[in-house]
Short mmCIF file of C-alpha atoms in Angstrom, two decimals:
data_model
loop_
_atom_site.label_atom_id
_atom_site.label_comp_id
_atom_site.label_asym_id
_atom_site.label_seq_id
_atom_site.Cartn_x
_atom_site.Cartn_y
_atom_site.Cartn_z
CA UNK A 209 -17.73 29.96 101.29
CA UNK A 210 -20.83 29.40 102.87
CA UNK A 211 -23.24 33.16 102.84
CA UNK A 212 -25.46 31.89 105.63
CA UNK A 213 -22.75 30.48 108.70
CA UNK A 214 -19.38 33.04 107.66
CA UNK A 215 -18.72 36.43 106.26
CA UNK A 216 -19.82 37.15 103.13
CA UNK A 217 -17.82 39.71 101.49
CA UNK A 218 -18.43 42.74 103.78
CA UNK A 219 -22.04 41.62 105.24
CA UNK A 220 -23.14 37.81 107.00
CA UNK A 221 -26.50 36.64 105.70
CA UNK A 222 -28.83 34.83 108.40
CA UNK A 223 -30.30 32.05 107.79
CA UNK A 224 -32.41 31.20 104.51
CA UNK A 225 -35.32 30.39 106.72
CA UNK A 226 -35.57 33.35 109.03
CA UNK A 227 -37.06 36.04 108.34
CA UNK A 228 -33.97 38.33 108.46
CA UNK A 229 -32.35 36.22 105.55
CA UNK A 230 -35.45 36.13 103.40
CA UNK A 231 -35.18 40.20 103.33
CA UNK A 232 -31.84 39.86 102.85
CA UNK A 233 -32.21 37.91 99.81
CA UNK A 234 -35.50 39.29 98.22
CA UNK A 235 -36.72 36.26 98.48
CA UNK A 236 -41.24 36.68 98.28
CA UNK A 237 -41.75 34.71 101.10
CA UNK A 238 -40.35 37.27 103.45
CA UNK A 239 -42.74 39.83 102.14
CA UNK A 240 -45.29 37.87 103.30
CA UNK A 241 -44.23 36.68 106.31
CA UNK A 242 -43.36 40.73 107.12
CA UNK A 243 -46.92 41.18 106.58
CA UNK A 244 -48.25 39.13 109.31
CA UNK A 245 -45.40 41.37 112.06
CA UNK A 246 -44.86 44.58 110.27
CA UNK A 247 -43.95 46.00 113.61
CA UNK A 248 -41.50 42.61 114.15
CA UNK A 249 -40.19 43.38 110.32
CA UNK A 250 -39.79 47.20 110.63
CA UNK A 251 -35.73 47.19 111.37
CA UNK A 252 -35.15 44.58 108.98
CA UNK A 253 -36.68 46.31 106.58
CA UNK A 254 -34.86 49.44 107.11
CA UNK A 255 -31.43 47.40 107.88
CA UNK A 256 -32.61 46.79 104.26
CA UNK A 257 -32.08 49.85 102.54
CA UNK A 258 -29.50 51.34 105.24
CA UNK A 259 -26.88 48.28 104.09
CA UNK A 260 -26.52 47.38 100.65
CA UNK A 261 -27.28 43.08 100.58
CA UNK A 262 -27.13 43.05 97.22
CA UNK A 263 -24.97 40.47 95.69
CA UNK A 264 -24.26 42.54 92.78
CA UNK A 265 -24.67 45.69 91.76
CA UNK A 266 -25.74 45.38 88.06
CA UNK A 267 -28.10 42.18 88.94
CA UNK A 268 -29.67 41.71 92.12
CA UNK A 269 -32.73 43.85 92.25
CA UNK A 270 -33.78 45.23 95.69
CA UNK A 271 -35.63 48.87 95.48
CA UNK A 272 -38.66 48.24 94.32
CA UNK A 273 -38.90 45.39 96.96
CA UNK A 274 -38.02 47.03 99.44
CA UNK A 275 -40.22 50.51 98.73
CA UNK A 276 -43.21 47.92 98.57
CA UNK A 277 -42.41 46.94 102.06
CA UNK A 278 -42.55 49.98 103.62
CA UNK A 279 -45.61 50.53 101.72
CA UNK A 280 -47.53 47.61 102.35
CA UNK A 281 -46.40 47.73 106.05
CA UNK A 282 -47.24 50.90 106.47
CA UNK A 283 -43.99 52.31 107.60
CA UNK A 284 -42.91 55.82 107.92
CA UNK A 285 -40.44 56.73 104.89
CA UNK A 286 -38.61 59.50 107.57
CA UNK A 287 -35.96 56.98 108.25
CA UNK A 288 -35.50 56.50 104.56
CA UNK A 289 -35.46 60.22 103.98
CA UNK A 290 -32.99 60.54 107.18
CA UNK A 291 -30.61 58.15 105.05
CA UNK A 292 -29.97 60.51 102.59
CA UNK A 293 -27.28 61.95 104.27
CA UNK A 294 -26.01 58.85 104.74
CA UNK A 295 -22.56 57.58 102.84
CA UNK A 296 -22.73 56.70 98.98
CA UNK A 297 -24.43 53.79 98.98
CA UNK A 298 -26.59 54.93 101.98
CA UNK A 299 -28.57 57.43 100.01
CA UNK A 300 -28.20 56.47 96.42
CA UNK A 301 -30.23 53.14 98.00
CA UNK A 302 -32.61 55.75 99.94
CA UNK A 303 -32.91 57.98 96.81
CA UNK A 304 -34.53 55.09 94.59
CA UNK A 305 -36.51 53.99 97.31
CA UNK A 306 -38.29 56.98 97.79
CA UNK A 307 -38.55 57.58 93.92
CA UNK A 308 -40.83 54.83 93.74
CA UNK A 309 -42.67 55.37 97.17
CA UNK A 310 -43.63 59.01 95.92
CA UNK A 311 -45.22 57.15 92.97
CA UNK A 312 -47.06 55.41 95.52
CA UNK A 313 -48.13 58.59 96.68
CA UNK A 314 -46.13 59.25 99.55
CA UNK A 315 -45.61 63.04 99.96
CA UNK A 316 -43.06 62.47 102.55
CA UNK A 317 -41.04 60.35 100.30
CA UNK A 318 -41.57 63.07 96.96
CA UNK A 319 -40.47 66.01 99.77
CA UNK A 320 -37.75 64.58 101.10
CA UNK A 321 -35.70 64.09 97.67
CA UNK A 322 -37.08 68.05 96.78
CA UNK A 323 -35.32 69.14 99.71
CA UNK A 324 -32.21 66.89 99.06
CA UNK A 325 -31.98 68.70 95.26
CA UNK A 326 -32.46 72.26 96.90
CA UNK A 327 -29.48 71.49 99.83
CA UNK A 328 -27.69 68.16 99.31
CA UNK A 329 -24.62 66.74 98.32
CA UNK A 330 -25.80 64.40 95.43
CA UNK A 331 -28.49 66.65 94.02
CA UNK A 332 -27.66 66.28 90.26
CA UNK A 333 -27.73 62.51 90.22
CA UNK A 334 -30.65 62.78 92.08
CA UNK A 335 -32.86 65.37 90.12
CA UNK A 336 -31.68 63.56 86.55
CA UNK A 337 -33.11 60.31 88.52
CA UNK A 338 -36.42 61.13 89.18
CA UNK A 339 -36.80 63.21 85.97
CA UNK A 340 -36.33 60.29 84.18
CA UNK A 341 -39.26 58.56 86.47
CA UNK A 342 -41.51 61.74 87.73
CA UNK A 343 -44.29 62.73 85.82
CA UNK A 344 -42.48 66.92 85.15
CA UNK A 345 -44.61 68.63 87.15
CA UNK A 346 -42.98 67.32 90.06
CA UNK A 347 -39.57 68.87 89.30
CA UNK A 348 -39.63 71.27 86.52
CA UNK A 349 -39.94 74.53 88.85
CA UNK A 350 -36.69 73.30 90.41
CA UNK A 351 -34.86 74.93 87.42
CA UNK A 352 -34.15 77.74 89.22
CA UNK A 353 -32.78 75.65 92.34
CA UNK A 354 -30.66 73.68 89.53
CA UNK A 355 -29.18 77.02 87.57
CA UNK A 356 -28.37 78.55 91.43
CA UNK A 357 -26.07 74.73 92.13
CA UNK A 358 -24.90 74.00 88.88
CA UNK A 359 -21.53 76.28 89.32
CA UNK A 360 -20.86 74.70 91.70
CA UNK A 361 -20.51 70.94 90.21
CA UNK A 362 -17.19 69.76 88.44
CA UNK A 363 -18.64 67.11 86.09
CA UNK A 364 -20.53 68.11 82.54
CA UNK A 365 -24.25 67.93 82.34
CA UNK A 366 -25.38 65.01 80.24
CA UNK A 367 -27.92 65.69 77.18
CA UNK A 368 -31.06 63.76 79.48
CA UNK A 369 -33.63 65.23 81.04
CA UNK A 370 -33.89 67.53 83.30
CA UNK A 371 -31.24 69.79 81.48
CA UNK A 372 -33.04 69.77 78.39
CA UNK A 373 -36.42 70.99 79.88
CA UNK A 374 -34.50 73.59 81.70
CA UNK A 375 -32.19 74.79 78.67
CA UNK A 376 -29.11 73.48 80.31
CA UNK A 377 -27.60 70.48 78.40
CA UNK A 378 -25.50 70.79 76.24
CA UNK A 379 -25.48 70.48 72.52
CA UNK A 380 -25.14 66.80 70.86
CA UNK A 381 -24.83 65.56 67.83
CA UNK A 382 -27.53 63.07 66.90
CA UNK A 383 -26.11 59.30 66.62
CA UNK A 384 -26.71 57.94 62.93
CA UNK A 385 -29.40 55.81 63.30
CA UNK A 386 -28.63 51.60 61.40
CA UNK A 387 -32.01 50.43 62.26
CA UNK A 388 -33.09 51.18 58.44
CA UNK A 389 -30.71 49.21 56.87
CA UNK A 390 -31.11 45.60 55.79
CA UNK A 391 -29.36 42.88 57.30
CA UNK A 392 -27.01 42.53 54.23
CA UNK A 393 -25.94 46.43 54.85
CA UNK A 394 -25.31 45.96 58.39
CA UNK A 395 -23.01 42.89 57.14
CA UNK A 396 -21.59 44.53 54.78
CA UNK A 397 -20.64 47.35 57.01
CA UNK A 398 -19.23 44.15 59.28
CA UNK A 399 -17.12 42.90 56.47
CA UNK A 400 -15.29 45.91 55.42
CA UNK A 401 -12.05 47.09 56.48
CA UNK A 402 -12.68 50.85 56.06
CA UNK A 403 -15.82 50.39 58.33
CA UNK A 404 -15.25 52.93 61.49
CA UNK A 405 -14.95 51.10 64.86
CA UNK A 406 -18.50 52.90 66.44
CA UNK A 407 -20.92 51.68 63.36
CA UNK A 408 -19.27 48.36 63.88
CA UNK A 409 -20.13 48.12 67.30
CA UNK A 410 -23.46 49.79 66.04
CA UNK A 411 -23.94 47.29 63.50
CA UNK A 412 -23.88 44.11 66.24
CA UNK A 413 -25.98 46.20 68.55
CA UNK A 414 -28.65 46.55 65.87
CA UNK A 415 -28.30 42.32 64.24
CA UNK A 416 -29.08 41.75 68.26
CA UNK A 417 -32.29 43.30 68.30
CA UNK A 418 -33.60 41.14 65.06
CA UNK A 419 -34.06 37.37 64.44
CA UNK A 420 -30.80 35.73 64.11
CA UNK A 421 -28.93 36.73 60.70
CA UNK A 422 -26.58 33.43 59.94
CA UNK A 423 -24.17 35.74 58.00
CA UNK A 424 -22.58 36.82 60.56
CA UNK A 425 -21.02 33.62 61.81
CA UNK A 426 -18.38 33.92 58.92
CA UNK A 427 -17.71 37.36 59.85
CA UNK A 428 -16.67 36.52 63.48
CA UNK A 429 -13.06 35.67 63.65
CA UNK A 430 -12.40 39.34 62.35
CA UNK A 431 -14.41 41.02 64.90
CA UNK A 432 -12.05 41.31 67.68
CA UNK A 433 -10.45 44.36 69.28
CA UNK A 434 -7.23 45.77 67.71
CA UNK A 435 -4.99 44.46 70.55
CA UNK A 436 -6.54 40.62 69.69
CA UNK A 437 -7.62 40.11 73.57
CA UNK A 438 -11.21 40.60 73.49
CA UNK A 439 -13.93 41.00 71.49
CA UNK A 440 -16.24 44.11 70.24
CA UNK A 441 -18.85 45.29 72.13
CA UNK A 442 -22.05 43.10 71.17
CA UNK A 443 -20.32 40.57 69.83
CA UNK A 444 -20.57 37.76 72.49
CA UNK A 445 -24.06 38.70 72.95
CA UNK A 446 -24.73 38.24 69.45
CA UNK A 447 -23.20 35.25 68.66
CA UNK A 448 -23.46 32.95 71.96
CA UNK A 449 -27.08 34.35 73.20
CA UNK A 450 -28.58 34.97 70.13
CA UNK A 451 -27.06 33.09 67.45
CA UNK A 452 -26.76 30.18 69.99
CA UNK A 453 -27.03 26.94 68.24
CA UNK A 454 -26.93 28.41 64.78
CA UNK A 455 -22.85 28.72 65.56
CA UNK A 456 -22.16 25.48 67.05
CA UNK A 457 -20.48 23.83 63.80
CA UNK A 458 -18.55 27.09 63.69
CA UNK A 459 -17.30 27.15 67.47
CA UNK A 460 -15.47 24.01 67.17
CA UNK A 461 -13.13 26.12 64.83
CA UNK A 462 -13.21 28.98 66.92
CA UNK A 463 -12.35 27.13 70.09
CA UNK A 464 -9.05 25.94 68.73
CA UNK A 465 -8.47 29.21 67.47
CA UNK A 466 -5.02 30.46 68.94
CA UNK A 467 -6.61 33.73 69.50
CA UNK A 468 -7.70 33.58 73.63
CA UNK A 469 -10.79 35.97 72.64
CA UNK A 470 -12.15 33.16 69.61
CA UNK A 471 -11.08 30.31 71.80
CA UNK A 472 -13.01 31.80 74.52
CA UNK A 473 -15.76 32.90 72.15
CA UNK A 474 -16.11 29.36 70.77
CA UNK A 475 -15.69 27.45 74.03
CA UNK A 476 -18.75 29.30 75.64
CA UNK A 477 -21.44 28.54 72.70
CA UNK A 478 -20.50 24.89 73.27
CA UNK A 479 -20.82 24.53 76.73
CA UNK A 480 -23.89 26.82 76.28
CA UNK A 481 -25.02 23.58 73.76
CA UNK A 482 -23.78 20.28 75.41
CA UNK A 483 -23.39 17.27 73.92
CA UNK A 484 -25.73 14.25 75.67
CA UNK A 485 -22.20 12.93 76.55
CA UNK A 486 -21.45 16.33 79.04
CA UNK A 487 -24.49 15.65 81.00
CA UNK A 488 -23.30 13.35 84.00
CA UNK A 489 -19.98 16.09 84.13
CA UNK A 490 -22.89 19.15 84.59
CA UNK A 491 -24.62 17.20 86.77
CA UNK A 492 -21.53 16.50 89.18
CA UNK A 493 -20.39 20.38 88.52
CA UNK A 494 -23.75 21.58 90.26
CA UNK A 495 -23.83 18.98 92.62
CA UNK A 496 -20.08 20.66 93.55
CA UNK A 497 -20.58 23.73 93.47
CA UNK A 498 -23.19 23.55 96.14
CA UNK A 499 -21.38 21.73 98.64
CA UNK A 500 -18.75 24.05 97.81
CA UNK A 501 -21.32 26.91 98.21
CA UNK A 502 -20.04 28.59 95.33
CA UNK A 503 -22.80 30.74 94.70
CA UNK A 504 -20.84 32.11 91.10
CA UNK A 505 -21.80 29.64 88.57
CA UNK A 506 -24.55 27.58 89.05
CA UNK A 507 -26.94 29.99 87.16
CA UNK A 508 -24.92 28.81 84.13
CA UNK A 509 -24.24 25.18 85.00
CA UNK A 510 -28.17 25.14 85.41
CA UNK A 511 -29.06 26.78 81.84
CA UNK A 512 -26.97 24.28 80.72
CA UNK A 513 -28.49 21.35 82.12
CA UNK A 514 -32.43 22.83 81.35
CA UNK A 515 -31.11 21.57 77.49
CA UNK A 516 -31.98 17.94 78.96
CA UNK A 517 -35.08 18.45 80.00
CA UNK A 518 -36.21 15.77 82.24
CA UNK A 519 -32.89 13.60 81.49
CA UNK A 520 -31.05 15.97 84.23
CA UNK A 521 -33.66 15.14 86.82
CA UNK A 522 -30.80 14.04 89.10
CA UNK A 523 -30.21 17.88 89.28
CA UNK A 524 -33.78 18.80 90.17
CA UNK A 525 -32.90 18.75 94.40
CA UNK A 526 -29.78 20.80 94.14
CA UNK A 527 -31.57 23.16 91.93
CA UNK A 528 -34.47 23.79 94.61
CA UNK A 529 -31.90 24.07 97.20
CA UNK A 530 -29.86 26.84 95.58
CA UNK A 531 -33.18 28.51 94.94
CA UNK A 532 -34.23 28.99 98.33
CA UNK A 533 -30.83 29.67 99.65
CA UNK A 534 -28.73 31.70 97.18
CA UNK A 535 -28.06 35.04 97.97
CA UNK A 536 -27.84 35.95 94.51
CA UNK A 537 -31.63 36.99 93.97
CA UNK A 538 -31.07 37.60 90.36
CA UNK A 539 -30.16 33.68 90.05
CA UNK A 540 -33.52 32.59 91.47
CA UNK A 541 -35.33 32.94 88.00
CA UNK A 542 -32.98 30.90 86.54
CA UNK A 543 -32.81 27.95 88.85
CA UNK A 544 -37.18 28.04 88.70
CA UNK A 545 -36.87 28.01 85.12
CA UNK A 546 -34.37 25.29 84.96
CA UNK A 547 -37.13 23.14 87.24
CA UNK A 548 -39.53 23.48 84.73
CA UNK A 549 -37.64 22.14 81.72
CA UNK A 550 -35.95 19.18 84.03
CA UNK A 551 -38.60 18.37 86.36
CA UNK A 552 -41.57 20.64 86.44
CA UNK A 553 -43.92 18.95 89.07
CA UNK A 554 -44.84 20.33 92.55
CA UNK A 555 -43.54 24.35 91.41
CA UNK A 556 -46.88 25.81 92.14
CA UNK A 557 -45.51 27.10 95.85
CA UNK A 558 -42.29 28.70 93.96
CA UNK A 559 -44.68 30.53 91.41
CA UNK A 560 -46.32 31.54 93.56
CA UNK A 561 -43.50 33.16 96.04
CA UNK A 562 -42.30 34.60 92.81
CA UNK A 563 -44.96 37.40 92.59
CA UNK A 564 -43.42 38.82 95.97
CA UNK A 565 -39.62 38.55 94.28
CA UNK A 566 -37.40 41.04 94.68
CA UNK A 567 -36.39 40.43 91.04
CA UNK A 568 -38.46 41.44 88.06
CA UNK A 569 -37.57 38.04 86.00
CA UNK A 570 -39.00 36.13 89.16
CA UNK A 571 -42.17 38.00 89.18
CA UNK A 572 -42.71 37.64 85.35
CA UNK A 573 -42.18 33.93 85.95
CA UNK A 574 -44.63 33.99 88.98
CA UNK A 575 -47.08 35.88 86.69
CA UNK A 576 -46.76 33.21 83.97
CA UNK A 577 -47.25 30.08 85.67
CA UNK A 578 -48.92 30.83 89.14
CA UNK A 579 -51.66 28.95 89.58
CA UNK A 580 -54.75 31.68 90.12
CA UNK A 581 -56.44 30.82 92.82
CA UNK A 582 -58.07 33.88 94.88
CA UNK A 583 -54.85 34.99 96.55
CA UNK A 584 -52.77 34.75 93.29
CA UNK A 585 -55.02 36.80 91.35
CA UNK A 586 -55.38 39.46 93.76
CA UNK A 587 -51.43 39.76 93.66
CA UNK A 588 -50.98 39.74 89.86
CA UNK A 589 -53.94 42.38 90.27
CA UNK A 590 -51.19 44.41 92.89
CA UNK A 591 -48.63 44.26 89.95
CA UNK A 592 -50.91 45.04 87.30
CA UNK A 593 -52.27 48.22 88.69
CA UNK A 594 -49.01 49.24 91.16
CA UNK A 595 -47.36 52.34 90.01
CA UNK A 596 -43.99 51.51 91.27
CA UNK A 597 -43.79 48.34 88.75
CA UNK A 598 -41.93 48.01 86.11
CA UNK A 599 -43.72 48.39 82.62
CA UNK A 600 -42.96 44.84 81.51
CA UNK A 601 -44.43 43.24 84.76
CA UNK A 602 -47.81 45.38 84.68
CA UNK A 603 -48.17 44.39 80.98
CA UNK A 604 -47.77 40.94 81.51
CA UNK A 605 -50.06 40.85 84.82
CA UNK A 606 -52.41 42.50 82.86
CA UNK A 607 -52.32 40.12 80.11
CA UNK A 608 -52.45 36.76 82.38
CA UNK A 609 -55.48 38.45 83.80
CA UNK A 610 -57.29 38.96 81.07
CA UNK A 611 -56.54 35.59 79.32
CA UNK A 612 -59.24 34.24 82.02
CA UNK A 613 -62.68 34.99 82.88
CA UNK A 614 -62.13 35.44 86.65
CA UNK A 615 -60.61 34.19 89.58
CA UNK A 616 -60.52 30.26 90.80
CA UNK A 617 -61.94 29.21 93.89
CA UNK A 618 -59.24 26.67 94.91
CA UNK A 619 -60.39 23.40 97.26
CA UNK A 620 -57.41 24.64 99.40
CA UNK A 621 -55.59 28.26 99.84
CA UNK A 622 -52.00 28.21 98.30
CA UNK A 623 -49.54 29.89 100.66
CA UNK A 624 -45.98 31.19 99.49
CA UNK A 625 -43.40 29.00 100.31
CA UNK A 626 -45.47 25.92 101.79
CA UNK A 627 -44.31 23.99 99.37
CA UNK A 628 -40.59 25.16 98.16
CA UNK A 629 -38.68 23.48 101.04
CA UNK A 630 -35.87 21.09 100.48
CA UNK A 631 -33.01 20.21 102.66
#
């Protein structure tokens, strides 16, 4: 189906080149070009938040992209604090929105969701929300508000803030912490059969967060759920993102494994680790799946192909063409960093569009490998010191700024997107 001429799922997505679809997708060029008409940009903007264009719900990021907008454009939040009455995804889109525009320092914004925990609908998802993100002093004397609503609400209070602060949650046993043990315990804890299912699950979770333990690989085929159709929690992140090429010689086993969960298992750290002989096949897959539009997929057929470095440079146009049009913003990052194993020249335009992404992975990329000239710095300087960013970006902003002794004076002024076009 093709996202910018027919209907996409419930919404139609203008064209990649106008301004509407480069809100729609997140995309950093349309916060620029919004800057130079923010009274042109205004209902997009809004149309924005008011219906929900991302792709996915768990993936494509749009809040803090869009609550930089109305910042930097100097638009009212009331619409946004209107939408909160709006249906379920109308204000749950609002609510985050103006969470990060009262860090900003929007009073409207931080009002607005105080009156929608003293009268609205969604007030406990709400007040949790911004507890987690507000510094306490902007919702601790709500208690009272809270204790008055509470009998009201059907579902249990979780053990999170602000419940705990206001004597409310309820009690919890602590979770046995594994990060102590070795790497041989947590196998060991793997390997035996009197192991309970939670600290197996626990014990993945943990080998995830360290440097890839081998011993596990032997351990796999008897890590599968009790009805033999999937696998544990942890363990396909484990073994086919981290372990990775370490379990190759073992997923040729595991592929003809008549068990669908190993066969599946197996089959995905191989095609995760081509042989030179799959490249022309990956090459034609991407090549199809863009004429296809198929916008599911090509993130992986493209991870795959990065492996070859420059010998998949027959990839290199489709790549840039599914970057600027895909409406799956959190895809972008992965199509940029793709380029720059297969055929890094001539990126310096998509770096820099990247520090206006709607996605945080596109914004650390932009922050990486921009080239700092006057207008680059000055926007990794924006994410450094912007309190609606996330931690990771303003770390790494503040880190690629400090790794130089101040900003270039380029022979000629970079502009976002000048560069990025391909038909």
């Amino acid at each position: 189906m093709n996202h910018d001429d027919t209907m996409s799922r419930r919404l139609s997505y203008a064209s990649h080149n106008s301004l509407e679809g480069l809100l729609q997708r997140g995309r950093g060029l349309g916060a620029v070009r919004a800057a130079q008409d923010p009274a042109g940009a205004a209902p997009l903007v809004y149309d924005g938040i008011r219906r929900d264009w991302k792709w996915h719900e768990q993936g494509d990021g749009r809040a803090h992209y869009q609550a930089r907008l109305i910042r930097d454009l100097d638009l009212s939040p009331t619409p946004v604090v209107d939408q909160l009455m709006g249906d379920e995804g109308e204000w749950s889109r609002a609510s985050y929105v103006l969470e990060l525009l009262a860090l900003a320092g929007s009073d409207e914004a931080r009002e607005g969701l105080r009156a929608y925990v003293r009268e609205g609908e969604h007030w406990v998802r709400v007040l949790e929300s911004v507890a987690t993100d507000w510094p306490a002093e902007w919702w601790e004397d709500l208690g009272d508000v809270a204790r008055r609503r509470i009998d009201r609400e059907e579902d249990p209070l979780q053990s999170c803030e602000p419940w705990i602060r206001f004597g409310m949650a309820p009690a919890v046993a602590p979770r046995p912490s594994l990060d102590g043990l070795s790497d041989e315990q947590l196998l060991a804890l793997l390997a035996a059969d009197g192991t309970e299912y939670n600290t197996k699950v626990a014990s993945l979770r943990a080998l995830c967060g360290r440097p890839p333990v081998e011993g596990l690989i032997p351990l796999v085929p008897s890590l599968g759920i009790a009805d033999g159709r999937r696998t544990m929690p942890w363990l396909r992140r484990t073994v086919v993102d981290h372990l990775g090429a370490l379990a190759v010689p073992a997923a040729r086993e595991w592929a003809a494994d008549e068990r669908e969960w190993l066969s599946r298992l197996g089959m995905d750290v191989l095609a995760n680790h081509p042989a030179p002989e799959a490249l022309p096949g990956l090459v034609t897959e991407l090549a199809e799946q863009w004429q296809r539009r198929d916008w599911c997929g090509p993130d992986e057929t493209a991870k795959r192909l990065a492996r070859f470095g420059s010998a998949a440079a027959q990839a290199a146009p489709v790549l840039r063409r599914l970057w600027l049009r895909t409406p799956h913003s959190y895809e972008r990052a992965d199509y940029l960093t793709a380029l720059a194993a297969i055929d890094p020249f001539g990126l310096e335009d998509m770096y820099t569009e990247s520090l206006w992404d709607c996605e945080e992975r596109s914004r650390l990329l932009g922050i990486a490998s921009a080239p700092l000239q006057p207008q680059t710095w000055e926007r990794i300087t924006v994410l450094r010191d912007d309190p609606m960013e996330f931690p990771s970006v303003r770390v790494a902003a503040g880190a690629r700024l400090a790794s130089v002794a101040g900003p270039c004076v380029p022979s000629a002024k970079t502009v976002p997107g000048s560069g990025a076009s391909a038909k």
